[in-house]
XYZ file of C-alpha atoms in Angstrom:
573
model
C 98.924 53.645 86.108
C 102.520 53.887 87.152
C 104.991 51.756 85.219
C 107.232 49.431 87.210
C 110.255 51.607 86.586
C 108.814 54.724 88.167
C 109.686 55.805 91.670
C 106.716 55.351 93.981
C 106.580 59.114 94.609
C 106.229 60.144 90.983
C 102.603 59.046 90.610
C 101.766 60.788 93.868
C 103.406 64.016 92.901
C 101.646 63.888 89.458
C 98.223 63.370 91.046
C 98.931 66.092 93.599
C 100.003 68.488 90.873
C 96.845 67.846 88.815
C 94.640 68.257 91.940
C 96.270 71.596 92.806
C 95.970 72.694 89.145
C 92.184 71.986 89.152
C 91.740 73.569 92.628
C 93.353 76.814 91.603
C 91.775 76.995 88.102
C 89.430 79.866 87.439
C 86.747 78.942 88.208
C 87.989 76.019 90.423
C 87.280 72.500 89.106
C 86.593 70.920 92.445
C 85.120 67.653 91.133
C 88.290 66.926 89.132
C 90.498 67.937 92.067
C 88.625 65.505 94.300
C 88.923 62.710 91.660
C 92.745 63.192 91.523
C 93.072 63.035 95.336
C 90.798 60.023 95.573
C 92.926 58.230 92.983
C 95.822 58.303 95.419
C 94.178 55.588 97.486
C 94.239 53.231 94.479
C 97.998 52.954 94.932
C 97.768 51.691 98.540
C 100.021 54.539 99.716
C 102.073 54.557 102.884
C 100.341 55.790 106.075
C 101.773 59.347 105.916
C 100.572 59.859 102.335
C 97.172 58.293 103.217
C 96.688 60.598 106.249
C 97.766 63.702 104.362
C 95.486 62.854 101.381
C 92.526 62.357 103.753
C 93.307 65.828 105.213
C 93.560 67.417 101.747
C 90.253 65.799 100.653
C 88.465 66.817 103.844
C 89.791 70.444 103.497
C 88.742 70.746 99.807
C 85.269 69.249 100.421
C 84.764 71.387 103.530
C 85.759 74.684 101.978
C 84.442 74.222 98.444
C 81.391 71.911 98.589
C 78.283 71.283 100.670
C 79.192 67.615 101.168
C 80.069 67.992 104.900
C 79.391 64.313 105.671
C 82.137 63.182 103.248
C 84.456 65.964 104.437
C 83.884 64.886 108.015
C 84.631 61.210 107.209
C 87.976 62.172 105.545
C 88.964 64.479 108.358
C 88.131 61.848 111.007
C 90.355 59.324 109.106
C 93.174 61.912 108.790
C 93.024 62.594 112.572
C 92.878 58.881 113.515
C 95.724 57.738 111.230
C 98.006 60.724 111.955
C 97.917 60.017 115.728
C 99.710 56.749 115.071
C 102.540 58.398 113.112
C 105.499 60.030 114.959
C 106.697 63.462 113.908
C 103.620 64.265 111.928
C 102.400 67.342 113.770
C 101.257 69.568 110.934
C 98.781 66.979 109.503
C 97.644 65.764 112.927
C 96.764 69.162 114.359
C 95.457 70.737 111.198
C 93.042 67.756 110.961
C 91.995 68.245 114.547
C 91.520 71.976 114.145
C 89.475 71.638 110.870
C 87.417 68.694 112.174
C 86.404 70.560 115.287
C 85.448 73.602 113.110
C 83.234 71.285 111.030
C 81.682 69.703 114.157
C 80.792 73.196 115.372
C 79.197 74.038 112.016
C 77.093 70.854 112.387
C 76.079 71.905 115.934
C 78.120 68.925 117.361
C 79.902 71.118 119.945
C 80.120 68.200 122.351
C 82.182 66.317 119.774
C 84.442 69.357 119.083
C 85.402 70.017 122.714
C 86.932 66.648 123.655
C 88.756 66.575 120.265
C 90.325 70.005 120.895
C 91.204 69.046 124.470
C 92.956 65.927 123.268
C 94.848 67.832 120.589
C 95.879 70.521 123.151
C 97.120 67.854 125.461
C 99.362 66.171 122.889
C 100.561 69.393 121.217
C 102.657 70.854 124.036
C 105.910 70.265 122.127
C 104.531 72.184 119.084
C 104.203 75.841 120.243
C 102.339 77.114 117.233
C 99.663 74.422 117.206
C 99.302 74.407 120.974
C 98.558 78.163 121.026
C 96.255 77.967 117.973
C 94.209 75.086 119.477
C 93.935 76.938 122.809
C 92.647 80.058 120.995
C 90.187 77.819 119.090
C 88.796 76.181 122.180
C 88.551 79.466 123.981
C 86.569 80.837 120.994
C 84.254 77.917 121.085
C 83.480 78.516 124.799
C 82.980 82.198 124.020
C 80.396 81.410 121.384
C 78.598 79.272 123.897
C 78.658 82.272 126.299
C 80.771 80.221 128.721
C 83.206 83.151 129.368
C 84.652 81.652 132.567
C 86.052 78.571 130.784
C 87.287 80.796 127.907
C 89.115 83.100 130.309
C 90.747 80.064 132.025
C 92.090 78.764 128.673
C 93.384 82.156 127.628
C 95.183 82.328 130.982
C 96.713 78.959 130.390
C 97.788 80.156 126.867
C 99.362 83.263 128.246
C 101.464 81.278 130.771
C 102.513 78.767 128.065
C 103.562 81.603 125.715
C 105.662 83.167 128.533
C 107.407 79.793 129.182
C 108.200 79.347 125.442
C 109.548 82.875 125.227
C 106.785 84.444 123.122
C 105.834 87.790 124.750
C 103.977 88.735 121.615
C 101.556 85.822 121.844
C 101.389 86.169 125.596
C 100.051 89.699 124.986
C 97.511 88.390 122.466
C 96.252 85.853 124.969
C 96.093 88.428 127.839
C 94.341 91.062 125.659
C 91.781 88.476 124.523
C 91.205 87.639 128.181
C 90.832 91.341 128.950
C 88.235 91.595 126.209
C 86.143 88.790 127.749
C 86.489 90.284 131.275
C 85.134 93.564 129.872
C 82.186 91.659 128.422
C 81.625 90.017 131.810
C 81.884 93.434 133.593
C 84.689 92.025 135.891
C 86.221 95.510 136.107
C 88.264 94.718 139.166
C 90.211 92.140 137.112
C 90.374 94.279 133.953
C 92.457 97.141 135.426
C 95.577 95.085 136.533
C 95.362 93.008 133.377
C 95.327 96.051 131.082
C 98.190 97.601 133.025
C 100.267 94.359 132.556
C 99.388 94.319 128.834
C 100.466 97.955 128.401
C 103.861 97.161 129.795
C 104.330 94.013 127.712
C 103.217 95.795 124.500
C 105.582 98.791 125.063
C 108.542 96.600 125.899
C 108.163 94.116 123.088
C 110.644 94.652 120.249
C 109.724 92.838 117.035
C 107.939 93.159 113.724
C 106.611 96.802 113.568
C 103.189 95.717 112.151
C 102.784 93.103 114.872
C 103.758 95.687 117.545
C 101.349 98.291 116.237
C 98.526 95.770 115.912
C 99.023 94.840 119.571
C 98.846 98.519 120.439
C 95.594 98.835 118.472
C 94.048 95.886 120.349
C 95.199 97.336 123.626
C 93.899 100.777 122.853
C 90.507 99.523 121.480
C 89.988 97.804 124.836
C 90.908 100.943 126.720
C 88.602 103.137 124.663
C 85.620 100.811 124.936
C 86.241 100.479 128.728
C 86.028 104.304 129.060
C 82.956 104.520 126.828
C 81.207 101.750 128.777
C 81.593 104.009 131.832
C 80.245 107.018 129.824
C 83.670 108.791 130.200
C 83.487 110.568 126.820
C 85.914 113.386 127.766
C 88.445 111.254 129.672
C 88.755 108.831 126.720
C 89.947 111.500 124.200
C 93.724 111.045 124.703
C 93.384 107.187 124.253
C 91.158 107.651 121.137
C 93.703 110.064 119.654
C 96.505 107.549 120.271
C 94.404 104.860 118.654
C 93.740 106.949 115.534
C 97.479 107.802 115.222
C 98.311 104.129 115.638
C 96.108 103.067 112.778
C 97.603 105.716 110.572
C 101.091 104.352 111.347
C 99.926 100.835 110.486
C 98.504 101.892 107.142
C 101.962 103.251 106.149
C 103.808 100.073 107.126
C 104.438 97.257 104.574
C 103.696 93.650 105.422
C 107.135 92.104 105.751
C 107.308 88.542 104.527
C 109.975 87.785 107.172
C 108.598 85.000 109.307
C 109.134 85.290 113.112
C 111.938 83.048 114.468
C 109.681 81.817 117.250
C 106.893 79.643 115.823
C 104.647 80.650 118.744
C 104.687 84.214 117.219
C 102.955 83.120 114.044
C 99.681 84.838 114.836
C 98.122 88.178 114.012
C 95.055 89.680 115.674
C 93.207 91.169 112.675
C 94.131 92.161 109.098
C 94.939 95.808 109.066
C 91.972 96.604 106.808
C 89.701 95.161 109.488
C 91.504 97.152 112.186
C 90.881 100.292 110.157
C 87.148 99.644 110.131
C 87.210 98.830 113.867
C 88.881 102.162 114.611
C 86.163 103.957 112.624
C 83.574 102.027 114.633
C 84.888 103.076 118.059
C 85.164 106.658 116.721
C 81.526 106.483 115.757
C 80.645 105.103 119.243
C 82.490 108.067 120.825
C 80.903 110.705 118.553
C 77.478 109.207 119.237
C 77.842 109.292 122.990
C 79.359 112.801 122.964
C 76.522 114.033 120.825
C 78.605 114.963 117.701
C 76.097 113.328 115.351
C 77.352 114.879 112.103
C 80.834 113.557 112.964
C 79.342 110.132 113.718
C 77.589 110.155 110.327
C 80.808 111.108 108.534
C 82.806 108.227 110.023
C 79.957 105.751 109.558
C 79.857 106.606 105.838
C 83.616 106.073 105.536
C 83.491 102.805 107.424
C 80.538 101.458 105.455
C 82.202 102.319 102.205
C 85.343 100.439 103.255
C 83.242 97.470 104.357
C 81.504 97.291 101.025
C 84.914 97.083 99.269
C 86.203 94.467 101.727
C 83.095 92.286 101.500
C 83.656 91.914 97.683
C 86.826 89.916 98.415
C 86.434 88.705 101.965
C 83.618 86.595 103.398
C 84.838 86.974 107.025
C 81.730 87.011 109.377
C 83.287 89.750 111.497
C 82.756 92.267 108.606
C 78.961 91.705 108.839
C 79.129 92.190 112.618
C 80.980 95.500 112.122
C 78.349 96.497 109.564
C 75.439 95.773 111.815
C 76.983 97.638 114.819
C 77.685 100.661 112.574
C 74.105 100.624 111.270
C 72.698 100.327 114.875
C 74.595 103.492 115.762
C 73.684 105.477 112.680
C 69.977 104.452 112.977
C 69.926 106.053 116.484
C 71.595 109.138 115.010
C 68.971 109.441 112.255
C 66.101 109.175 114.852
C 67.671 111.947 116.926
C 68.281 114.259 113.926
C 64.728 113.662 112.607
C 65.464 111.398 109.620
C 63.000 108.591 110.412
C 62.551 107.369 106.843
C 66.282 106.838 106.411
C 66.430 105.161 109.804
C 63.710 102.763 108.772
C 65.522 101.772 105.557
C 68.678 101.160 107.570
C 66.690 99.046 110.087
C 65.613 96.968 107.048
C 69.251 96.611 106.001
C 70.095 95.197 109.503
C 67.181 92.726 109.042
C 68.633 91.552 105.752
C 72.091 91.100 107.275
C 70.679 89.206 110.237
C 68.495 87.000 107.919
C 71.740 85.821 106.220
C 73.409 84.710 109.489
C 71.494 82.981 112.404
C 74.443 83.744 114.771
C 74.303 87.474 113.878
C 70.553 87.474 114.423
C 70.918 85.734 117.865
C 73.418 88.356 118.891
C 71.477 91.318 117.635
C 67.761 90.400 117.786
C 67.191 92.390 120.992
C 68.923 95.513 119.614
C 66.891 95.205 116.405
C 63.577 95.165 118.261
C 64.798 98.025 120.449
C 65.555 100.100 117.344
C 62.098 99.323 115.967
C 60.682 100.387 119.247
C 62.487 103.695 119.087
C 61.290 104.217 115.526
C 57.681 103.471 116.666
C 57.911 106.131 119.383
C 59.197 108.652 116.795
C 56.125 108.010 114.596
C 53.805 107.814 117.591
C 52.816 104.202 117.134
C 52.800 103.489 120.940
C 51.155 100.019 120.904
C 53.722 98.834 118.435
C 56.575 100.466 120.476
C 55.363 98.583 123.564
C 55.261 95.238 121.613
C 58.770 95.880 120.190
C 60.281 96.660 123.656
C 58.558 93.650 125.186
C 60.018 91.449 122.424
C 63.525 93.059 123.037
C 63.313 92.455 126.778
C 62.463 88.752 126.120
C 65.595 88.322 124.016
C 68.282 89.969 126.232
C 70.179 89.189 129.447
C 72.507 92.109 128.970
C 72.193 94.490 131.974
C 72.749 97.762 130.261
C 70.572 97.001 127.245
C 67.857 95.783 129.633
C 67.920 99.089 131.506
C 67.874 101.086 128.207
C 64.777 99.143 126.964
C 62.918 99.461 130.282
C 63.460 103.189 130.485
C 62.148 103.591 126.885
C 59.196 101.386 127.749
C 58.468 103.682 130.743
C 58.498 106.694 128.336
C 55.844 104.890 126.251
C 53.655 104.467 129.408
C 54.161 108.126 130.297
C 53.166 109.276 126.773
C 50.036 107.101 126.786
C 48.909 108.841 129.962
C 46.659 106.110 131.248
C 49.170 103.461 132.191
C 50.074 104.525 135.792
C 49.972 101.063 137.302
C 52.334 99.573 134.669
C 54.569 102.636 134.955
C 54.963 102.271 138.754
C 55.694 98.563 138.558
C 58.257 99.302 135.877
C 59.864 102.060 137.969
C 59.963 99.547 140.806
C 62.078 97.239 138.654
C 64.350 100.000 137.446
C 64.941 101.518 140.938
C 63.180 99.952 143.880
C 63.837 103.091 146.012
C 62.187 105.659 143.772
C 61.172 108.128 146.420
C 63.718 110.642 145.338
C 63.563 114.404 144.755
C 63.491 114.597 140.932
C 65.019 118.053 140.656
C 68.082 117.139 142.686
C 68.672 114.140 140.500
C 68.320 116.201 137.381
C 70.926 118.669 138.650
C 73.277 115.720 139.432
C 72.748 114.413 135.908
C 73.506 117.842 134.547
C 76.643 118.043 136.607
C 77.841 114.588 135.414
C 77.006 115.081 131.789
C 78.656 118.492 131.774
C 81.851 117.108 133.302
C 82.142 114.426 130.590
C 80.868 116.431 127.594
C 77.778 114.243 127.131
C 76.039 116.928 125.049
C 72.734 115.075 124.405
C 72.263 114.228 128.057
C 73.114 117.863 128.995
C 70.577 119.218 126.434
C 67.761 116.863 127.650
C 68.476 117.621 131.296
C 68.527 121.392 130.657
C 65.203 121.415 128.744
C 63.450 119.184 131.284
C 64.663 121.394 134.148
C 63.539 124.439 132.170
C 60.097 122.876 131.728
C 59.859 122.130 135.495
C 60.774 125.795 136.415
C 58.280 127.034 133.803
C 55.506 125.001 135.389
C 56.499 126.257 138.764
C 56.262 129.784 137.490
C 59.994 130.559 137.864
C 60.383 132.091 134.417
C 63.871 133.494 134.801
C 65.391 130.203 135.964
C 63.440 128.423 133.165
C 64.927 130.768 130.596
C 68.459 130.159 131.947
C 67.952 126.473 131.254
C 66.040 126.554 127.951
C 68.330 128.964 125.993
C 71.481 126.827 126.408
C 69.434 123.668 125.795
C 68.374 125.151 122.459
C 71.897 126.174 121.569
C 73.243 122.746 122.407
C 70.378 120.916 120.597
C 71.050 122.828 117.370
C 74.755 122.010 117.622
C 74.055 118.219 117.998
C 71.512 118.514 116.109
C 68.665 116.961 118.199
C 65.290 117.560 116.545
C 63.140 116.599 119.533
C 64.948 118.875 121.951
C 64.840 121.734 119.427
C 61.145 121.195 119.005
C 60.568 121.066 122.803
C 62.882 124.078 123.511
C 61.268 126.288 120.797
C 57.758 125.495 122.276
C 58.960 126.473 125.756
C 60.707 129.579 124.542
C 57.482 130.635 122.761
C 55.447 130.177 125.990
C 58.138 131.774 128.134
C 58.399 134.881 126.033
C 54.621 135.118 125.786
C 54.309 134.966 129.599
C 57.033 137.600 129.982
C 55.417 139.874 127.337
C 58.355 139.643 124.816
C 56.136 139.623 121.746
C 58.879 139.724 119.152
C 60.920 136.882 120.765
C 57.711 134.815 121.208
C 56.857 135.270 117.462
C 60.426 134.237 116.524
C 60.277 131.119 118.790
C 56.764 130.261 117.345
C 58.241 130.499 113.789
C 61.072 128.195 114.738
C 58.640 125.720 116.253
C 56.522 125.800 113.162
C 59.617 125.054 110.973
C 60.692 122.102 113.124
C 57.091 120.788 113.126
C 56.914 120.947 109.340
C 60.241 119.132 108.879
C 59.100 116.429 111.270
C 55.703 116.080 109.686
C 57.213 115.633 106.177
C 59.645 113.035 107.400
C 56.840 111.285 109.358
C 54.691 110.997 106.239
C 57.667 109.746 104.168
C 58.600 107.107 106.748
C 54.989 105.807 107.250
C 54.513 105.498 103.432
C 57.488 103.208 103.058
C 56.768 99.486 102.656
C 59.371 98.814 105.416
C 56.945 100.529 107.915
C 55.250 97.103 108.130
C 58.300 95.926 110.126
C 56.678 97.581 113.195
C 54.313 94.589 113.506
C 57.047 91.974 113.462
C 57.708 90.832 117.093
C 58.628 87.151 116.764
C 60.722 84.683 114.774
C 63.478 85.385 112.222
C 63.672 88.837 110.592
C 61.221 89.241 107.711
C 62.889 90.079 104.413
C 61.057 91.191 101.256
C 57.611 90.776 102.770
C 56.632 94.466 102.806
C 53.512 95.955 101.267
C 53.304 99.645 100.401
C 51.337 101.746 102.908
C 48.635 104.281 102.195
C 50.285 106.926 104.352
C 50.410 107.687 108.044
C 47.521 106.794 110.323
C 48.551 109.098 113.242
C 47.628 112.745 113.395
C 50.098 115.630 113.596
C 48.665 116.749 116.881
C 49.414 113.420 118.512
C 52.867 113.319 116.917
C 53.850 116.673 118.332
């Protein structure tokens, strides 16, 4: 107890000091920290101290314990009391921000929204908090997939930042809006917005790290915009700029000088996260262009960096990056004929998604799609159909839907007796499917060639070569199959190599080139052997049981060892 001679603040400072000491102990002594803070109320403190203590208790309980109900009660008191105190912005708005975060965690989104709206309404004289709360509410709408409301709020934030003279935060709001417009495919609105952002970013003179991080954000949006359109060649200058930009950032030191404008007190991502993101878009580019060894190299670098970061940082965005990288590398493995490795990586994605319901919701359809692709590669067509059907049930994303449906169509074609389902599926993909196939293939070839889409070019060439072979036009067939083979070995694409070598064997045989036919047959035999060994390895893995999972949360640790593959080599090839 305080003696009568002590100043009223001394007991408070002593309790606060003890609380902080216990909180920062190693390991933290949270129970003792909470006791010290609760003791403050015994002294019937003034309102300001009472509100701040409720905030501190709420924060400690929220971040360090599972007692969310008690945390919520303290934060609600902090928010209620602080609204009655003039000039008490930091406590008032921090309480609002933290409380709405807690509401969202408890799935009480309808309590979080009005709270944030009220806080936004009364924070207009406090630029930092006004901007931060606008970002927070926009993020909440984004998580609810209400991108229109989120875009509106970011627009309001951009205008407010302009009025308070913060071009830096204005750019952050506009770039965030651009990102959502890209997600919504509102490309007509994206172009003028990105142009405006480019001008703002180039003209802004301020902290070099903040300027470069704005450039990274801007260039990431540009690169993903190009990649969305399949413009793999056109994107190269932008991608190069982005890679140079991240190198510049890694040489800059974080200055501790705080910006003079409180509205500038934001940063988009820590530079370590930006570094992983740049690796990620580079992997996306390499994957689309068909440079699969390069994609593998950058994925390895990014995953290594992620492992290091995750030891110290529990930010959920790191798991998202990890899942997207794994999704890309799994597709690479399936193309290069490494099914067993792909399956183990699919199992890794399952484990990551099992730890986070939100991650699973966002990636469930992709996960079933990857399993469907794996099933095709090991010739389990019934399972492939079930996986693609599950994936279709879980997505509303237009491009992903088209990708799944085309792969499902390929399953029906391989099964050979599913004509009715195939035609109804083709009707859904393209209602007007009375088109000359060869003309479309030549168009595909022209487009893929123009944009360096190597895999698409290789697939189009080998398919055209096959068509010409069937039509008896051996010379034209050879002109297609030889470059297909060269391109496929450069990628490397195991399926196209297998297909091309089989065609070359038959072509040379038909033309009487015995030596070339024998060489092609030998190549075909080698590819077949490699694929068969990998097939046996994959089907023998306990994770192979994942192919029968089509519903509910991802199964983890429920795998039984298999007795080996059940499909024959003949059906596989």
